[in-house]
Structure formats: structure tokens, C-alpha cells
Amino acid sequence: MAANCFLRVSARLKQISLFWLIVLHSEELHVQSNDVSCIVYNEEFMECKWDHIDEEANYTLFYWYLSKPRKECGNYIQENGYNVGCYFSKEEIIEFEYFNIYRNGSSNSGKVLALTQTFQLQNQVKLNPPGNLTLNMFENNELLLTWDPPAKLLKCQMYEIRHRSNKDKDWQVQVINAQTKYILPSVDPKKFYTFQVRSKINQYCANAKLWSEWSPAIQWEKNLTQSGKSHGKYYLWVFLIALGLSIIVLSLLKLKRKYRPSEYQWKSLKGFYERKLPQK
């Protein structure tokens, strides 16, 4: 009886030891990681990057979707001979499907480390800043700001507009969805205003957290605007006058060539007058 009990305890201890060996071995070889950053830039290409420390493993990266087989990165991003990321073309990006990465490499102890991570790429999109910002003032002192969207899916984009005058210390911020215009009412003509816009995929299309960079600033000031308009009219008048003078000069040259007598006509006229003049 005692022998049987001893055997059962020994077997149980072996199972527990084997279990912990497997766990420790698995933790060493297969670790869930969050140190890889994958960003889809304006839905045109993607970069997955990680930090590299001297004397650390030179990692390789594999990736797969549920609907696609596993592949190794075909275009590594390198620094000082070490892989620090992977570049993905637009054709390799699939949104609304789990994107899995598996990164492994040899540690200083010679053992292989494997780090895994999962993304949904529609949540990793970082748009370009909006472009072609334009300001127009209306007679009721409303200032209209317009811009071009950075990507085609207008309904999936939201914008953050910030503005302030030369009398303000803090930015005034407004967030709008699926529009490419913003109206600032009751503009003070004595103030100088600065505007910037940035963009992001909105909550109706993804759970994106990444805002674009801010657009280049655009300014408005009444005197500056009026001066710009007067300069524009001045340059228009200069252009029209120069164009008119050029047309007149070309027309005169054409008439001169048309009515200029040829050599034959000159000889005929000379002979005619020689016959008419009395001989001495």
C-alpha cells in the first residue's frame, strides 16, 4: 500500500516538473510582444519597426493572415547591418482581417527567441496631412477654411482644426467628420489668424488612434489680404498692357513685310520713271 502511494506521488511530481519545464521552455521560445509598431501610411504602404539594442539578436520577421500562408518579410529595413523593420507594399496589406507577425532571433545564450504580435490593420492607418488649405472672407465677417482630403475615402475621415489669433495664447480646437471645410464666424478684422488641420480615420470605419501630422500653417489678416488683392490687380494690368504692346508690334512687322516691294518691283518702278524722265 505504501509502495503504491509512493509511486503515485513520484509520478505526480514528474508530471508537475515536466509541466513547468514545458512552460519555461515555451516562455523562452514563444513570448507575446508589444514592441513592434506597424503603421499603414495613408493606406499606401506599411512599415513594421522595432528598436534594436547593441549585441541583441538580429531578428527575422514572418507574417500571415488567416486567409494567407505564412511568409517571411521580403523587404527588411536595416540600420548598421541589423534588421529593424519590414516594409510592406499596398498589395500586401489586408484590412479587417487579423494580421499576425512572428519575430525570432538568436539570443546571447544561443537560444532562439520568438516574439508574436497581432494587429487589425484598418486600426493602424496614419493619413497624410490635408493639403491645399485656402481661406476666403465673406462680407458678414465669416472666414471660410477649405482643404483637400489626404485619401479617397472621404466618409471615413475626420479632421481636427486648430486656430488662434495673435491675441490668443491657446489654440481653439474643433473636430468635424466627413467635411473638408470649416467656418469661423465673427472674425475680428484687427486680428491676425493662424489655422492648421490634421486628419484621422473616424470611428465609423475603424478604431484608429493615429492622427496625421499637422498641415502647414495658413494665415489670414485683413490688411495682408487687401494688399495681396491690390498686388494681384497690378500684376494683371501689367500683363495685359505687355500683351497688347506685343500684339501691336507683331502686327506692324507683319504689315511691313506684306507691303514691302520686292526686288523685281523696284526694278520695274525704276525703269518706268527712267522712261518718263526727259533725256538730257
Coordinates of C-alpha atoms in Angstrom, one line a residue:
M1 CA 0.0 0.0 0.0
A2 CA 2.8 2.4 1.0
A3 CA 4.7 1.5 -2.1
N4 CA 1.8 2.2 -4.4
C5 CA 1.3 5.6 -2.7
F6 CA 5.0 6.4 -3.2
L7 CA 4.8 5.5 -6.8
R8 CA 1.7 7.7 -7.4
V9 CA 3.4 10.7 -5.6
S10 CA 6.6 10.2 -7.7
A11 CA 4.6 10.1 -10.9
R12 CA 2.7 13.2 -9.9
L13 CA 5.9 15.1 -9.2
K14 CA 7.3 14.1 -12.5
Q15 CA 4.2 15.4 -14.3
I16 CA 4.4 18.7 -12.4
S17 CA 8.1 19.0 -13.2
L18 CA 7.5 18.2 -16.9
F19 CA 4.7 20.8 -17.0
W20 CA 6.9 23.6 -15.6
L21 CA 9.8 22.6 -17.9
I22 CA 7.4 23.0 -20.9
V23 CA 6.1 26.3 -19.6
L24 CA 9.6 27.7 -19.0
H25 CA 10.7 26.4 -22.4
S26 CA 7.7 27.9 -24.1
E27 CA 8.1 31.3 -22.4
E28 CA 11.7 31.4 -23.5
L29 CA 10.9 30.4 -27.1
H30 CA 7.5 32.0 -27.7
V31 CA 6.7 35.3 -26.0
Q32 CA 3.8 37.6 -26.6
S33 CA 5.3 41.0 -27.5
N34 CA 4.2 44.6 -27.9
D35 CA 7.4 46.2 -29.0
V36 CA 6.7 46.1 -32.8
S37 CA 4.9 49.2 -34.2
C38 CA 3.1 48.7 -37.5
I39 CA 1.8 51.8 -39.3
V40 CA -0.1 51.9 -42.6
Y41 CA 0.8 55.2 -44.2
N42 CA -2.1 56.8 -46.0
E43 CA -3.3 53.3 -47.0
E44 CA -0.4 53.2 -49.5
F45 CA 2.3 51.2 -47.7
M46 CA 3.1 49.9 -44.3
E47 CA 6.2 49.7 -42.1
C48 CA 6.5 47.4 -39.0
K49 CA 9.5 48.5 -36.9
W50 CA 11.2 47.6 -33.7
D51 CA 14.1 49.0 -31.6
H52 CA 17.4 47.3 -31.8
I53 CA 19.9 47.3 -28.9
D54 CA 23.6 46.6 -29.5
E55 CA 24.6 42.9 -29.1
E56 CA 20.9 41.9 -29.3
A57 CA 19.6 39.3 -31.7
N58 CA 19.3 40.1 -35.4
Y59 CA 15.6 39.3 -35.8
T60 CA 13.8 37.9 -38.8
L61 CA 10.1 38.5 -39.3
F62 CA 7.3 36.2 -40.6
Y63 CA 3.7 37.3 -41.1
W64 CA 0.4 35.8 -42.1
Y65 CA -3.3 36.4 -42.3
L66 CA -6.0 33.8 -41.5
S67 CA -6.6 33.5 -45.3
K68 CA -3.0 33.5 -46.3
P69 CA 0.0 31.3 -45.6
R70 CA 3.0 32.4 -43.5
K71 CA 5.7 34.4 -45.3
E72 CA 9.0 35.9 -44.4
C73 CA 9.5 39.7 -44.8
G74 CA 10.6 40.3 -48.3
N75 CA 12.0 43.8 -47.8
Y76 CA 13.8 44.4 -44.5
I77 CA 14.5 47.9 -43.1
Q78 CA 18.1 47.9 -41.8
E79 CA 20.3 50.0 -39.6
N80 CA 24.0 49.2 -39.2
G81 CA 23.5 45.8 -40.7
Y82 CA 20.7 44.8 -38.3
N83 CA 17.1 44.3 -39.2
V84 CA 14.9 46.9 -37.5
G85 CA 11.7 46.6 -39.5
C86 CA 9.9 45.4 -42.6
Y87 CA 8.4 47.3 -45.5
F88 CA 5.0 46.1 -47.0
S89 CA 3.6 47.3 -50.3
K90 CA -0.1 48.2 -50.7
E91 CA -0.8 44.8 -52.3
E92 CA 0.4 43.1 -49.1
I93 CA -2.0 45.0 -46.8
I94 CA -5.4 43.4 -46.0
E95 CA -7.7 45.4 -43.7
F96 CA -10.5 43.9 -41.5
E97 CA -8.5 40.7 -41.0
Y98 CA -6.1 39.7 -38.3
F99 CA -2.5 40.4 -39.3
N100 CA -0.1 38.2 -37.3
I101 CA 3.7 38.7 -37.0
Y102 CA 6.3 36.3 -35.7
R103 CA 9.7 37.7 -35.0
N104 CA 12.6 35.5 -33.9
G105 CA 16.3 35.6 -33.5
S106 CA 19.2 34.1 -31.5
S107 CA 19.9 35.5 -28.0
N108 CA 23.4 35.9 -26.4
S109 CA 22.9 32.4 -24.8
G110 CA 22.5 30.9 -28.2
K111 CA 18.8 30.0 -27.6
V112 CA 16.1 31.1 -30.1
L113 CA 13.6 33.7 -29.0
A114 CA 10.2 34.0 -30.8
L115 CA 8.0 37.1 -30.3
T116 CA 4.4 37.2 -31.6
Q117 CA 2.0 40.1 -32.1
T118 CA -1.4 40.6 -33.7
F119 CA -2.9 43.7 -35.4
Q120 CA -6.0 44.7 -37.4
L121 CA -4.5 47.0 -40.0
Q122 CA -7.5 49.3 -40.5
N123 CA -6.8 50.5 -37.0
Q124 CA -3.1 51.2 -37.8
V125 CA -3.7 53.7 -40.6
K126 CA -2.0 57.1 -40.4
L127 CA -3.2 59.5 -43.0
N128 CA -1.2 62.3 -44.7
P129 CA -1.9 65.9 -43.6
P130 CA -4.7 67.6 -45.5
G131 CA -3.4 69.8 -48.4
N132 CA -4.1 72.9 -50.3
L133 CA -5.5 74.9 -47.4
T134 CA -7.4 78.0 -48.6
L135 CA -9.0 81.0 -46.7
N136 CA -11.9 83.2 -48.0
M137 CA -13.5 86.1 -46.2
F138 CA -17.2 86.8 -46.6
E139 CA -19.0 90.2 -46.2
N140 CA -20.5 89.1 -42.9
N141 CA -17.0 88.7 -41.3
E142 CA -17.1 84.9 -41.7
L143 CA -13.9 83.2 -42.6
L144 CA -14.1 80.0 -44.7
L145 CA -11.3 77.5 -44.4
T146 CA -11.2 74.7 -47.0
W147 CA -8.7 71.9 -47.8
D148 CA -8.2 68.8 -49.9
P149 CA -8.6 65.3 -48.2
P150 CA -5.5 63.2 -48.0
A151 CA -7.2 59.9 -49.2
K152 CA -10.2 58.9 -51.3
L153 CA -12.5 57.6 -48.6
L154 CA -13.9 60.9 -47.6
K155 CA -16.7 59.4 -45.4
C156 CA -14.2 57.6 -43.3
Q157 CA -12.1 60.6 -42.4
M158 CA -12.4 63.1 -39.6
Y159 CA -10.5 66.3 -39.1
E160 CA -9.2 68.4 -36.2
I161 CA -8.9 72.1 -36.9
R162 CA -6.9 74.4 -34.6
H163 CA -6.8 78.1 -34.9
R164 CA -5.8 81.1 -32.8
S165 CA -5.3 84.8 -33.3
N166 CA -2.2 86.9 -32.4
K167 CA -4.1 87.9 -29.2
D168 CA -4.6 84.2 -28.1
K169 CA -2.2 82.1 -26.1
D170 CA -4.0 78.8 -26.6
W171 CA -5.3 77.0 -29.7
Q172 CA -9.1 76.8 -30.3
V173 CA -9.8 73.2 -31.4
Q174 CA -12.8 71.8 -33.4
V175 CA -13.4 68.2 -34.6
I176 CA -15.6 67.5 -37.7
N177 CA -16.5 64.4 -39.6
A178 CA -16.5 63.8 -43.4
Q179 CA -16.3 67.5 -44.4
T180 CA -13.5 69.5 -45.9
K181 CA -14.5 73.0 -44.8
Y182 CA -14.8 75.0 -41.6
I183 CA -16.3 78.4 -41.0
L184 CA -15.0 80.7 -38.3
P185 CA -17.8 83.3 -37.5
S186 CA -17.4 86.9 -36.2
V187 CA -13.8 87.4 -37.3
D188 CA -12.1 90.4 -35.8
P189 CA -10.6 92.4 -38.7
K190 CA -7.9 93.8 -36.4
K191 CA -6.5 90.4 -35.5
F192 CA -4.1 88.0 -37.3
Y193 CA -5.3 84.4 -37.5
T194 CA -3.4 81.1 -38.0
F195 CA -5.0 77.8 -39.0
Q196 CA -3.8 74.2 -39.1
V197 CA -5.6 70.9 -39.9
R198 CA -4.9 67.2 -39.3
S199 CA -6.8 64.0 -40.2
K200 CA -7.6 60.5 -39.0
I201 CA -9.8 57.6 -39.9
N202 CA -13.1 58.1 -38.0
Q203 CA -14.8 55.8 -35.5
Y204 CA -17.4 54.7 -38.2
C205 CA -14.7 52.9 -40.2
A206 CA -12.1 51.8 -37.7
N207 CA -10.7 52.1 -34.2
A208 CA -7.8 54.2 -35.3
K209 CA -5.7 56.1 -32.8
L210 CA -3.2 57.7 -35.1
W211 CA -3.6 61.3 -36.2
S212 CA -1.7 62.7 -39.2
E213 CA 0.9 65.3 -38.7
W214 CA -0.4 68.9 -38.7
S215 CA -0.7 70.6 -42.1
P216 CA 1.5 73.6 -42.9
A217 CA 0.0 76.7 -41.2
I218 CA -2.1 79.2 -43.2
Q219 CA -2.6 82.8 -42.0
W220 CA -5.2 85.5 -42.6
E221 CA -5.1 89.2 -41.9
K222 CA -7.3 91.9 -43.4
N223 CA -4.6 94.3 -44.5
L224 CA -2.5 91.5 -45.8
T225 CA -5.4 90.2 -47.8
Q226 CA -6.2 93.6 -49.3
S227 CA -2.6 94.2 -50.1
G228 CA -2.5 90.8 -51.9
K229 CA -5.6 91.7 -53.9
S230 CA -4.2 95.0 -55.0
H231 CA -0.9 93.4 -56.0
G232 CA -2.8 90.8 -57.9
K233 CA -4.7 93.5 -59.9
Y234 CA -1.5 95.4 -60.5
Y235 CA 0.2 92.4 -62.0
L236 CA -2.9 91.6 -64.1
W237 CA -2.8 95.1 -65.6
V238 CA 0.9 94.9 -66.3
F239 CA 0.4 91.6 -68.1
L240 CA -2.5 92.9 -70.2
I241 CA -0.5 96.0 -71.2
A242 CA 2.5 93.9 -72.2
L243 CA 0.4 91.5 -74.1
G244 CA -1.3 94.4 -76.0
L245 CA 2.0 96.0 -76.9
S246 CA 3.4 92.7 -78.2
I247 CA 0.3 92.2 -80.4
I248 CA 0.7 95.7 -81.9
V249 CA 4.4 95.2 -82.6
L250 CA 3.8 91.9 -84.3
S251 CA 1.0 93.3 -86.4
L252 CA 3.2 96.2 -87.6
L253 CA 6.0 93.8 -88.5
K254 CA 3.6 91.7 -90.5
L255 CA 2.2 94.7 -92.4
K256 CA 5.7 95.9 -93.2
R257 CA 6.7 92.5 -94.7
K258 CA 3.4 92.3 -96.6
Y259 CA 3.7 95.7 -98.3
R260 CA 7.5 95.9 -98.8
P261 CA 8.3 96.0 -102.6
S262 CA 10.3 93.1 -104.0
E263 CA 13.5 93.5 -106.0
Y264 CA 11.6 92.9 -109.2
Q265 CA 9.0 95.6 -108.3
W266 CA 11.9 98.0 -107.5
K267 CA 13.4 97.4 -110.9
S268 CA 10.1 97.9 -112.7
L269 CA 9.5 101.2 -110.9
K270 CA 13.0 102.4 -111.7
G271 CA 12.6 101.6 -115.4
F272 CA 9.2 103.3 -115.5
Y273 CA 10.5 106.5 -114.1
E274 CA 13.6 106.5 -116.3
R275 CA 11.3 106.3 -119.4
K276 CA 9.2 109.2 -118.2
L277 CA 12.0 111.5 -117.3
P278 CA 13.3 113.7 -120.2
Q279 CA 16.7 112.7 -121.6
K280 CA 19.4 115.3 -121.3

